[in-house]
PDB file of C-alpha atoms in Angstrom:
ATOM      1  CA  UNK W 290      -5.412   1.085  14.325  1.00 80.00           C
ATOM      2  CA  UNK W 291      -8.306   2.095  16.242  1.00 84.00           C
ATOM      3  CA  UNK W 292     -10.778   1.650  13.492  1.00 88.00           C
ATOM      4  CA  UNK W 293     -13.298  -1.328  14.813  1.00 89.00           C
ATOM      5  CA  UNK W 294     -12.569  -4.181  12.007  1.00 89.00           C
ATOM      6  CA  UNK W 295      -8.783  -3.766  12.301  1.00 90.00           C
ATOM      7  CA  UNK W 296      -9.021  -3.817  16.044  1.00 94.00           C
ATOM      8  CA  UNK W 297     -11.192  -7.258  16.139  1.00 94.00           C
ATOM      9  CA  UNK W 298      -8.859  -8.689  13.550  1.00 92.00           C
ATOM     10  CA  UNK W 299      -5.925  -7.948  15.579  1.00 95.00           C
ATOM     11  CA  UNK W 300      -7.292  -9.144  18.612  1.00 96.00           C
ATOM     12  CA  UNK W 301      -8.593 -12.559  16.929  1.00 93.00           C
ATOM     13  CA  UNK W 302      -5.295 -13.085  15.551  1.00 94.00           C
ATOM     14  CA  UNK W 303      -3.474 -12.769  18.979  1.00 97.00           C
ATOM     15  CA  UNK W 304      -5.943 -14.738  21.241  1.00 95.00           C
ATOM     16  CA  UNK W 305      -6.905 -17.085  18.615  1.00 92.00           C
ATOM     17  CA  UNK W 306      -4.147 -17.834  15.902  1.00 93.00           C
ATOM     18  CA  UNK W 307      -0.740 -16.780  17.158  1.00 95.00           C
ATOM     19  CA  UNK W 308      -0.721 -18.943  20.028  1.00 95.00           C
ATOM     20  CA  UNK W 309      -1.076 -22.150  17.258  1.00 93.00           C
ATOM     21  CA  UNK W 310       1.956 -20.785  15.019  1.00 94.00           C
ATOM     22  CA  UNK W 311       3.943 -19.962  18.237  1.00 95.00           C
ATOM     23  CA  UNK W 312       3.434 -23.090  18.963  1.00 95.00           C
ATOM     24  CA  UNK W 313       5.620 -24.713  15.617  1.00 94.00           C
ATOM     25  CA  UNK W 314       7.430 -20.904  15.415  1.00 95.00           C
ATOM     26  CA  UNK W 315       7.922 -20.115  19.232  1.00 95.00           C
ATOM     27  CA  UNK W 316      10.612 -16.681  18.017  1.00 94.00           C
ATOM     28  CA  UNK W 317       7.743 -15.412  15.358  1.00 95.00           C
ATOM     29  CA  UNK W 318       6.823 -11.424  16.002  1.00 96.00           C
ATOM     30  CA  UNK W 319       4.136 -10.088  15.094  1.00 97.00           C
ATOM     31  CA  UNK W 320       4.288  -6.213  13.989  1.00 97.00           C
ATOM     32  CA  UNK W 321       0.778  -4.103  14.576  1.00 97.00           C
ATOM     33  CA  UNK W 322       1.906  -1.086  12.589  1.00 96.00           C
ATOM     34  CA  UNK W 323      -0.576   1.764  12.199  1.00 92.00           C
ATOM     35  CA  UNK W 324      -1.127   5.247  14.014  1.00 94.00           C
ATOM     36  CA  UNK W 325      -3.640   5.471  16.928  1.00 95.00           C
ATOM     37  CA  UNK W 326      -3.565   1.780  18.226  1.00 96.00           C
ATOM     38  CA  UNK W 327      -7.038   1.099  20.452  1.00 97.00           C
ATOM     39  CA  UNK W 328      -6.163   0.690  24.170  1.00 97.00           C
ATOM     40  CA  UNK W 329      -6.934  -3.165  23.999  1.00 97.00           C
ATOM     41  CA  UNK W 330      -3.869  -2.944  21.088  1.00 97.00           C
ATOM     42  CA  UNK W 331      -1.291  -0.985  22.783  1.00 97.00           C
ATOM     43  CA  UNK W 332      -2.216  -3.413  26.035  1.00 98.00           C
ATOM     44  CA  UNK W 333      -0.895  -6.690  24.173  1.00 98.00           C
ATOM     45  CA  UNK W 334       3.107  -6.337  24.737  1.00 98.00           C
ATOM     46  CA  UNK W 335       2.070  -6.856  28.247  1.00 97.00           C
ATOM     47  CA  UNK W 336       0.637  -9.834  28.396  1.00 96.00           C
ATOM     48  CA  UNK W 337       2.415 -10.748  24.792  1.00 97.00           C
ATOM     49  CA  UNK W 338       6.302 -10.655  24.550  1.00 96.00           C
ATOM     50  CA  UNK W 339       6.110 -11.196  21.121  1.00 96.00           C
ATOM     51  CA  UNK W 340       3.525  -8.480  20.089  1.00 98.00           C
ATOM     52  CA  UNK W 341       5.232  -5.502  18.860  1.00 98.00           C
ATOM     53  CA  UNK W 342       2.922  -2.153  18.593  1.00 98.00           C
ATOM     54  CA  UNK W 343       4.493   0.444  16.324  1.00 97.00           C
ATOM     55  CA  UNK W 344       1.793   3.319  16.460  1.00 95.00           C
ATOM     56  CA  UNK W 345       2.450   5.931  13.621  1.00 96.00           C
ATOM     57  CA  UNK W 346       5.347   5.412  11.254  1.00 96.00           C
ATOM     58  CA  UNK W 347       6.307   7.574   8.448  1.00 96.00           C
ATOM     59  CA  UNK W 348       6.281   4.663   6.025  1.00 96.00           C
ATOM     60  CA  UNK W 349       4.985   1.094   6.177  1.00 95.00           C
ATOM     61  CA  UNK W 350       7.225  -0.054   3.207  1.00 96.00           C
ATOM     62  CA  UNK W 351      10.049  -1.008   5.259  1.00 97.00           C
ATOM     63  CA  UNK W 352       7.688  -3.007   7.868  1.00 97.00           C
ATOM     64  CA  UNK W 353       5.927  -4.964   4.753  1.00 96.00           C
ATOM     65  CA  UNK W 354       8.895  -6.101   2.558  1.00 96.00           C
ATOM     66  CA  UNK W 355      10.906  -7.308   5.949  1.00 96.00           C
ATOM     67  CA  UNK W 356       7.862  -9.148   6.646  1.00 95.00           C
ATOM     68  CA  UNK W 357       7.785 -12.876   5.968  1.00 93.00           C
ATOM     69  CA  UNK W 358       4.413 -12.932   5.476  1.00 93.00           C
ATOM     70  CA  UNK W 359       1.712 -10.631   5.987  1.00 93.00           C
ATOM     71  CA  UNK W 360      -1.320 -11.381   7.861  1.00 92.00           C
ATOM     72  CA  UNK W 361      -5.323 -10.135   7.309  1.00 89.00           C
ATOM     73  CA  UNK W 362      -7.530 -12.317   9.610  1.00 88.00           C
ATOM     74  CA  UNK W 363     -10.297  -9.802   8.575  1.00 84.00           C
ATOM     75  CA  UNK W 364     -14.207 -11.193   9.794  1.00 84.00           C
ATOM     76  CA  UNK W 365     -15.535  -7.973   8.852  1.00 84.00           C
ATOM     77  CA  UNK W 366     -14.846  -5.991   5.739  1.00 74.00           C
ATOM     78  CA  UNK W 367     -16.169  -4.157   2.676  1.00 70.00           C
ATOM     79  CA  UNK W 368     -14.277  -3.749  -0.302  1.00 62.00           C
ATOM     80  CA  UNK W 369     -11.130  -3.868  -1.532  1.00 64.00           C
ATOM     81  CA  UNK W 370      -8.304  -4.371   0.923  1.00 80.00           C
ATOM     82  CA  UNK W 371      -5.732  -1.486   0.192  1.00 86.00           C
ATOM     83  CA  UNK W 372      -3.473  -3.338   2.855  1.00 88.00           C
ATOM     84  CA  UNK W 373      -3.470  -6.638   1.077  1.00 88.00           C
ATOM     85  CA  UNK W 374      -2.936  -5.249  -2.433  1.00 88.00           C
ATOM     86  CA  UNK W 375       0.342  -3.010  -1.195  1.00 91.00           C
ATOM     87  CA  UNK W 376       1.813  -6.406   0.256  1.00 91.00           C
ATOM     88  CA  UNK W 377       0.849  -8.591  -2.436  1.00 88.00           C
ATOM     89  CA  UNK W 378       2.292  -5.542  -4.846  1.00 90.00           C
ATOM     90  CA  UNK W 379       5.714  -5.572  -2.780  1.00 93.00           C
ATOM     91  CA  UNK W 380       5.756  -9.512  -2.798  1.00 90.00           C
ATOM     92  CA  UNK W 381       5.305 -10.117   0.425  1.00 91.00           C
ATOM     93  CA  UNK W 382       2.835 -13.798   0.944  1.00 89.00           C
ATOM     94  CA  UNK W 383      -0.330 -13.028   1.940  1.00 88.00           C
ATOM     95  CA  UNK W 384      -2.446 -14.831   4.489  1.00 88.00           C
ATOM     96  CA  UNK W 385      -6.175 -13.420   4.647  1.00 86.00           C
ATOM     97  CA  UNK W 386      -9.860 -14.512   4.808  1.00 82.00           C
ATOM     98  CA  UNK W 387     -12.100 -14.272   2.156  1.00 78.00           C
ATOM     99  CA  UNK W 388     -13.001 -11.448   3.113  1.00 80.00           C
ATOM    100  CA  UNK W 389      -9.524  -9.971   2.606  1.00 79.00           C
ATOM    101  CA  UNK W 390      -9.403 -11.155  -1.065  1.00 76.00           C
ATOM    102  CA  UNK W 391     -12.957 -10.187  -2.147  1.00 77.00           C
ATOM    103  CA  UNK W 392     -13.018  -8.532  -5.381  1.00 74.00           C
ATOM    104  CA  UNK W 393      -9.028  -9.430  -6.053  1.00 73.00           C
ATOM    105  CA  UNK W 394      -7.875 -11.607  -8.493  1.00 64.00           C
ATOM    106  CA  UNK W 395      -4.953 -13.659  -7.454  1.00 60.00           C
ATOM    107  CA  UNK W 396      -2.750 -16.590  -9.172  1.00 59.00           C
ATOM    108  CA  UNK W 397      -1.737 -19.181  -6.902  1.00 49.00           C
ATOM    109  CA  UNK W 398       1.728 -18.311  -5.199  1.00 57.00           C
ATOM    110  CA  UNK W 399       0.326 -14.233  -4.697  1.00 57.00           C
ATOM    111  CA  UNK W 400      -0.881 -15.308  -1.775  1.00 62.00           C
ATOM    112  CA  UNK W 401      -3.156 -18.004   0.225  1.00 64.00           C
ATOM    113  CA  UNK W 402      -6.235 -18.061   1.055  1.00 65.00           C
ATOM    114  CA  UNK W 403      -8.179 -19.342   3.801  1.00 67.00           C
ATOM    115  CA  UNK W 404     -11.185 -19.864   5.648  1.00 61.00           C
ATOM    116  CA  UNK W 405     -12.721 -17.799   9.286  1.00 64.00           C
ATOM    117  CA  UNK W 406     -11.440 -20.647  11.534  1.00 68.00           C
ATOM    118  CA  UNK W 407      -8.023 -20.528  13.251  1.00 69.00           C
ATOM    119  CA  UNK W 408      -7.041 -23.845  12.630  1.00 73.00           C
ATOM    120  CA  UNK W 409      -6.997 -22.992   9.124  1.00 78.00           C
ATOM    121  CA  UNK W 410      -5.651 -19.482   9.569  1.00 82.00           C
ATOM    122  CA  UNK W 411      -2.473 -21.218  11.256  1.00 87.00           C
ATOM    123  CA  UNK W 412      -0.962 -23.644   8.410  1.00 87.00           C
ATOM    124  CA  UNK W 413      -1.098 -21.100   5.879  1.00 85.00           C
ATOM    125  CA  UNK W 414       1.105 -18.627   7.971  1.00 88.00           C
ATOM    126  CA  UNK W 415       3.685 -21.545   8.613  1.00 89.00           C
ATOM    127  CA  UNK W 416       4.149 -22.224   5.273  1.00 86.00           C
ATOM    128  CA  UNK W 417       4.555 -18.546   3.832  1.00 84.00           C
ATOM    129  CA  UNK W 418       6.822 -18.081   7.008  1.00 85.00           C
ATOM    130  CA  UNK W 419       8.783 -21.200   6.097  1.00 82.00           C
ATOM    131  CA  UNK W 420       9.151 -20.132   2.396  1.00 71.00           C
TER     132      UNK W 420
END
């Protein structure tokens, strides 16, 4: 988690996009699960109760399929999004940018798609949370 696109994702979808879903989903967590978490990660639980920083775990499997849905805010990527495809693989709903679903084929219901702005970002999540 200290790699510089997963760092600005995760900090745009704390400052920017959990603060709307808390807002209809005030008990939502939000899991940050991946070894070496950049300072400005491992910071959030401070200042955000509902931010939960796992730093290296063995497996993500068990994080991913106990997920409701899973989350890619990515505004800067190349290629295909290993992440993405494992979730979408274990059937978890996936909520990304384009740039999280470039070069993947999906049928609707494998997971939604959505634009750079937060406002967008934040319906998508409530409805794959909501089921």
């Amino acid at each position: 988690m200290d790699y510089f696109a997963n760092v600005e994702a995760v900090l745009y979808f704390v400052r920017e996009i959990l603060p709307l879903i808390q807002s209809q989903i005030p008990d939502l967590m939000f899991y940050v699960v991946g070894s070496n978490p950049a300072h400005e990660i491992s910071v959030l639980p401070k200042t955000h109760p509902n931010v939960i920083i796992t730093g290296f775990v063995d497996s993500v499997r068990p994080y991913v399929v106990n997920a409701a849905v899973f989350v890619a805010p990515m505004r800067i990527a190349r290629g295909v999004q290993n992440k993405i495809l494992e979730a979408m693989a274990m059937g978890v709903p996936v909520v990304t940018t384009s740039l999280g679903f470039e070069g993947i084929f999906r049928d609707t219901g494998q997971g939604s798609f959505c634009g750079r702005r937060s406002q967008k970002f934040c319906p998508f999540c409530c409805s794959a949370y909501s089921g």
